[in-house]
Short mmCIF file of C-alpha atoms in Angstrom, two decimals:
data_model
loop_
_atom_site.label_atom_id
_atom_site.label_comp_id
_atom_site.label_asym_id
_atom_site.label_seq_id
_atom_site.Cartn_x
_atom_site.Cartn_y
_atom_site.Cartn_z
CA UNK A 115 -30.68 20.22 19.62
CA UNK A 116 -28.62 17.27 17.75
CA UNK A 117 -27.33 18.15 14.13
CA UNK A 118 -26.72 15.31 11.78
CA UNK A 119 -23.08 16.18 10.64
CA UNK A 120 -20.68 12.83 10.87
CA UNK A 121 -22.18 10.49 8.84
CA UNK A 122 -22.04 12.54 5.38
CA UNK A 123 -17.87 12.89 5.78
CA UNK A 124 -17.15 9.03 6.72
CA UNK A 125 -17.41 7.78 3.64
CA UNK A 126 -14.32 9.42 2.06
CA UNK A 127 -13.93 8.08 -1.26
CA UNK A 128 -17.59 8.41 -2.14
CA UNK A 129 -17.53 12.50 -1.00
CA UNK A 130 -14.55 13.12 -3.92
CA UNK A 131 -16.20 11.11 -6.17
CA UNK A 132 -19.38 14.21 -5.48
CA UNK A 133 -17.31 16.76 -5.08
CA UNK A 134 -14.66 16.68 -7.91
CA UNK A 135 -16.17 18.77 -10.31
CA UNK A 136 -16.50 21.47 -7.55
CA UNK A 137 -12.31 22.08 -7.75
CA UNK A 138 -12.93 23.09 -11.35
CA UNK A 139 -15.13 25.95 -9.41
CA UNK A 140 -13.57 27.17 -6.77
CA UNK A 141 -9.50 25.76 -6.68
CA UNK A 142 -8.49 28.66 -9.59
CA UNK A 143 -10.10 31.36 -7.59
CA UNK A 144 -7.68 30.07 -4.16
CA UNK A 145 -5.18 29.23 -6.38
CA UNK A 146 -5.00 32.83 -7.45
CA UNK A 147 -6.13 34.07 -3.70
CA UNK A 148 -2.54 32.81 -2.22
CA UNK A 149 -0.82 34.29 -5.40
CA UNK A 150 -2.39 37.60 -4.76
CA UNK A 151 -1.25 37.82 -0.75
CA UNK A 152 1.70 35.49 -0.81
CA UNK A 153 1.18 34.33 3.38
CA UNK A 154 3.66 32.29 4.46
CA UNK A 155 1.95 30.51 6.94
CA UNK A 156 -1.74 29.47 6.15
CA UNK A 157 -4.28 26.94 7.90
CA UNK A 158 -7.42 25.36 6.35
CA UNK A 159 -9.91 25.17 8.35
CA UNK A 160 -12.36 21.19 7.88
CA UNK A 161 -10.06 20.88 5.08
CA UNK A 162 -11.50 17.39 4.41
CA UNK A 163 -9.46 14.90 2.23
CA UNK A 164 -7.46 17.49 0.47
CA UNK A 165 -9.35 18.66 -1.95
CA UNK A 166 -8.70 22.56 -1.71
CA UNK A 167 -5.03 22.00 0.14
CA UNK A 168 -3.11 20.18 -1.85
CA UNK A 169 -4.08 21.87 -4.87
CA UNK A 170 -2.00 25.49 -3.34
CA UNK A 171 0.80 23.56 -2.75
CA UNK A 172 1.69 23.80 -6.32
CA UNK A 173 1.01 27.58 -6.64
CA UNK A 174 4.15 29.42 -6.40
CA UNK A 175 5.86 30.24 -2.85
CA UNK A 176 6.87 28.07 -0.65
CA UNK A 177 4.45 28.65 2.79
CA UNK A 178 3.64 26.54 4.94
CA UNK A 179 0.65 24.97 5.29
CA UNK A 180 -1.93 23.87 8.07
CA UNK A 181 -5.02 21.48 7.69
CA UNK A 182 -7.78 21.42 9.72
CA UNK A 183 -10.43 18.31 10.31
CA UNK A 184 -13.03 17.63 12.73
CA UNK A 185 -13.38 14.56 10.90
CA UNK A 186 -10.38 11.45 11.38
CA UNK A 187 -11.33 9.50 7.53
CA UNK A 188 -11.26 12.90 6.06
CA UNK A 189 -7.52 13.69 7.44
CA UNK A 190 -6.41 10.26 6.88
CA UNK A 191 -7.23 10.17 3.29
CA UNK A 192 -5.65 13.28 3.33
CA UNK A 193 -2.83 12.41 4.42
CA UNK A 194 -2.46 9.01 2.10
CA UNK A 195 -2.83 11.52 -0.78
CA UNK A 196 -0.10 13.34 0.63
CA UNK A 197 2.42 10.85 0.51
CA UNK A 198 2.18 10.98 -3.43
CA UNK A 199 3.69 14.74 -3.37
CA UNK A 200 7.60 14.94 -3.37
CA UNK A 201 9.92 14.85 0.37
CA UNK A 202 9.97 18.59 0.54
CA UNK A 203 6.32 19.68 -0.24
CA UNK A 204 5.43 16.77 2.52
CA UNK A 205 6.93 18.57 4.61
CA UNK A 206 5.47 21.90 4.50
CA UNK A 207 2.36 20.30 5.79
CA UNK A 208 0.84 19.80 9.12
CA UNK A 209 -2.11 18.18 10.08
CA UNK A 210 -4.43 18.70 12.84
CA UNK A 211 -7.81 16.77 14.37
CA UNK A 212 -9.64 18.93 15.84
CA UNK A 213 -12.82 21.39 16.33
CA UNK A 214 -12.46 24.63 14.59
CA UNK A 215 -14.36 26.25 17.52
CA UNK A 216 -12.12 25.66 19.82
CA UNK A 217 -8.72 24.44 17.97
CA UNK A 218 -5.29 25.73 19.66
CA UNK A 219 -2.80 25.32 17.52
CA UNK A 220 1.30 25.17 17.86
CA UNK A 221 1.86 28.18 15.78
CA UNK A 222 -1.10 30.83 17.60
CA UNK A 223 -0.38 33.49 16.24
CA UNK A 224 1.86 33.14 13.54
CA UNK A 225 -0.86 32.80 10.50
CA UNK A 226 -1.14 35.06 7.58
CA UNK A 227 -3.85 33.54 5.97
CA UNK A 228 -6.23 31.49 7.16
CA UNK A 229 -9.28 29.82 4.99
CA UNK A 230 -12.81 28.84 5.77
CA UNK A 231 -14.10 27.03 1.85
CA UNK A 232 -16.79 25.98 0.28
CA UNK A 233 -20.25 26.09 2.51
CA UNK A 234 -18.28 24.72 5.90
CA UNK A 235 -18.86 27.59 8.32
CA UNK A 236 -22.66 25.91 7.45
CA UNK A 237 -21.31 23.51 10.01
CA UNK A 238 -21.69 25.95 13.41
CA UNK A 239 -25.27 26.07 13.88
CA UNK A 240 -25.00 27.87 17.15
CA UNK A 241 -24.25 31.65 18.21
CA UNK A 242 -21.95 29.87 19.98
CA UNK A 243 -20.48 28.27 18.24
CA UNK A 244 -20.28 30.81 15.46
CA UNK A 245 -19.01 33.57 18.40
CA UNK A 246 -15.74 31.32 19.25
CA UNK A 247 -14.79 29.61 15.72
CA UNK A 248 -14.11 33.83 14.96
CA UNK A 249 -12.67 35.15 18.17
CA UNK A 250 -10.43 32.51 18.27
CA UNK A 251 -9.72 32.47 14.31
CA UNK A 252 -9.04 35.76 14.63
CA UNK A 253 -6.28 35.13 17.74
CA UNK A 254 -4.61 32.71 15.99
CA UNK A 255 -3.82 35.34 12.99
CA UNK A 256 -1.17 37.19 12.89
CA UNK A 257 -1.42 41.52 12.86
CA UNK A 258 -2.45 42.13 9.55
CA UNK A 259 -3.73 38.87 8.98
CA UNK A 260 -6.75 37.38 6.78
CA UNK A 261 -9.52 35.15 7.15
CA UNK A 262 -11.57 34.88 3.81
CA UNK A 263 -14.88 32.42 4.56
CA UNK A 264 -16.95 31.27 1.21
CA UNK A 265 -20.69 29.95 1.43
CA UNK A 266 -23.19 29.73 -0.91
CA UNK A 267 -25.56 33.17 -0.96
CA UNK A 268 -29.48 31.49 0.27
CA UNK A 269 -31.85 31.43 -2.80
CA UNK A 270 -34.94 32.47 -1.32
CA UNK A 271 -36.84 30.82 -3.35
CA UNK A 272 -35.09 26.92 -2.60
CA UNK A 273 -35.56 28.11 0.89
CA UNK A 274 -39.16 28.29 0.05
CA UNK A 275 -39.67 25.33 -1.73
CA UNK A 276 -37.81 23.64 1.21
CA UNK A 277 -40.04 25.26 3.82
CA UNK A 278 -43.27 24.08 1.69
CA UNK A 279 -42.61 21.35 0.12
CA UNK A 280 -40.09 19.20 2.74
CA UNK A 281 -41.00 15.62 1.34
CA UNK A 282 -40.02 15.95 -2.66
CA UNK A 283 -37.08 14.35 -3.42
CA UNK A 284 -35.11 15.66 -6.26
CA UNK A 285 -32.27 13.85 -8.81
CA UNK A 286 -29.27 16.48 -7.38
CA UNK A 287 -26.59 14.74 -9.88
CA UNK A 288 -25.05 11.51 -11.92
CA UNK A 289 -21.34 11.07 -12.27
CA UNK A 290 -19.25 8.01 -13.77
CA UNK A 291 -17.01 6.76 -11.69
CA UNK A 292 -13.48 7.14 -12.89
CA UNK A 293 -12.74 3.46 -13.22
CA UNK A 294 -16.20 3.06 -15.05
CA UNK A 295 -17.28 0.17 -12.52
CA UNK A 296 -20.27 2.52 -10.94
CA UNK A 297 -22.90 5.39 -12.09
CA UNK A 298 -24.07 7.37 -8.16
CA UNK A 299 -27.37 8.94 -8.14
CA UNK A 300 -27.18 11.72 -5.95
CA UNK A 301 -30.78 12.62 -4.90
CA UNK A 302 -31.88 15.35 -2.16
CA UNK A 303 -34.82 16.17 0.07
CA UNK A 304 -34.82 19.47 1.92
CA UNK A 305 -36.57 20.73 4.78
CA UNK A 306 -35.76 24.16 6.80
CA UNK A 307 -36.31 25.77 9.72
CA UNK A 308 -36.83 28.92 9.51
CA UNK A 309 -36.87 29.69 13.19
CA UNK A 310 -32.76 28.24 13.34
CA UNK A 311 -32.41 29.37 10.14
CA UNK A 312 -31.28 25.30 9.07
CA UNK A 313 -31.42 23.04 6.28
CA UNK A 314 -31.91 19.11 6.96
CA UNK A 315 -31.04 17.32 4.06
CA UNK A 316 -31.37 13.93 3.45
CA UNK A 317 -28.98 11.96 0.31
CA UNK A 318 -29.87 9.40 -0.78
CA UNK A 319 -26.94 7.61 -2.75
CA UNK A 320 -27.68 4.86 -5.16
CA UNK A 321 -24.58 3.10 -6.57
CA UNK A 322 -25.16 1.02 -10.22
CA UNK A 323 -22.03 -1.17 -10.66
CA UNK A 324 -21.35 -2.92 -14.52
CA UNK A 325 -21.60 -6.53 -12.83
CA UNK A 326 -25.53 -5.71 -12.45
CA UNK A 327 -24.96 -4.84 -8.66
CA UNK A 328 -26.43 -1.99 -6.77
CA UNK A 329 -25.94 0.07 -3.41
CA UNK A 330 -27.92 2.26 -1.61
CA UNK A 331 -27.93 3.91 1.45
CA UNK A 332 -28.90 7.20 3.31
CA UNK A 333 -26.88 10.31 5.15
CA UNK A 334 -28.19 13.16 6.46
CA UNK A 335 -26.32 16.16 6.81
CA UNK A 336 -27.26 19.91 8.82
CA UNK A 337 -26.54 23.10 7.39
CA UNK A 338 -27.25 26.78 8.88
CA UNK A 339 -28.15 29.00 6.51
CA UNK A 340 -25.95 32.61 6.65
CA UNK A 341 -27.58 35.73 5.36
CA UNK A 342 -25.01 38.41 4.34
CA UNK A 343 -25.17 40.40 7.11
CA UNK A 344 -25.48 38.11 9.67
CA UNK A 345 -22.22 36.37 8.45
CA UNK A 346 -20.35 40.18 8.53
CA UNK A 347 -21.46 40.84 11.73
CA UNK A 348 -19.63 38.17 13.09
CA UNK A 349 -16.45 39.38 11.45
CA UNK A 350 -16.96 42.60 13.05
CA UNK A 351 -17.61 41.46 16.69
CA UNK A 352 -14.89 39.14 16.33
CA UNK A 353 -12.92 42.54 15.49
CA UNK A 354 -12.06 42.09 12.05
CA UNK A 355 -12.20 45.30 9.29
CA UNK A 356 -14.22 43.39 6.42
CA UNK A 357 -11.20 44.29 3.86
CA UNK A 358 -13.73 43.18 0.60
CA UNK A 359 -16.37 41.08 -0.23
CA UNK A 360 -16.94 38.26 -3.30
CA UNK A 361 -20.22 37.23 -5.11
CA UNK A 362 -18.13 34.42 -7.11
CA UNK A 363 -15.08 32.73 -7.73
CA UNK A 364 -14.46 34.76 -10.30
CA UNK A 365 -13.60 37.53 -8.31
CA UNK A 366 -16.90 39.24 -9.02
CA UNK A 367 -18.00 41.46 -6.80
CA UNK A 368 -20.75 41.47 -4.16
CA UNK A 369 -24.08 40.69 -5.24
CA UNK A 370 -23.47 39.49 -9.04
CA UNK A 371 -22.94 35.97 -8.01
CA UNK A 372 -23.73 33.06 -5.81
CA UNK A 373 -21.56 33.07 -3.15
CA UNK A 374 -20.23 35.61 -0.84
CA UNK A 375 -16.41 35.39 0.12
CA UNK A 376 -16.34 37.44 2.69
CA UNK A 377 -12.30 38.94 3.33
CA UNK A 378 -11.76 39.59 6.81
CA UNK A 379 -8.13 41.69 8.02
CA UNK A 380 -7.41 41.67 11.39
CA UNK A 381 -5.56 45.45 13.01
CA UNK A 382 -2.41 45.59 12.68
CA UNK A 383 0.72 45.54 11.09
CA UNK A 384 0.35 46.12 6.61
CA UNK A 385 1.05 42.76 4.95
CA UNK A 386 1.65 42.87 0.81
#
């Protein structure tokens, strides 16, 4: 099966604009997580253009941070943003263009914290891909290291609408450019495949410029829907012990929010 992924992430500036408000929700959680675990070497899978990683560098501690992504345009944007940081901060970061399914990094076995934030796990479509990614991540962690995955909790009503009314188009957001050069409207239509547990999403991006011009383009994106037991079994199948599950970015217990944030622990040494 052919999956849609790349084109959605190729327009990095638009992606950054669309998700700038997300940082207010999840970045405080990731910064607190790093402060609680005090890691020495962190790996962020599907790091994108550095929305989360760059903020983590401003947390207490001098941990090394690796970022991994499959999209070259995202990594170029990350590197460009990194140039604005002090030299000492830049030297803490290493970026890798690779697939989270089969990456093999120089510091394999040295990471004490690996992150997979904000629904990026939904781009692991096949069972084999999912298992390979989890087992590979397990191998990259040091004994006692943690793997933290954050994804949305399936909304049955939402999926039912995507199943029974797939042609409906919804206005998702209206965003003002920070330079006040344009307003962007985001529309989506979604179709849900119950057998593959896939959302097939078509995004319509429409920009209205102050000059009177407008631009309209479509992107497609497929996302696997992970149900809670399925996600937890992936951790267990890869050898992890599930240490905690949170339901929101404010550390509520699982079931008290719209997220499933799972912390898996590799067997071995006890870390602080």
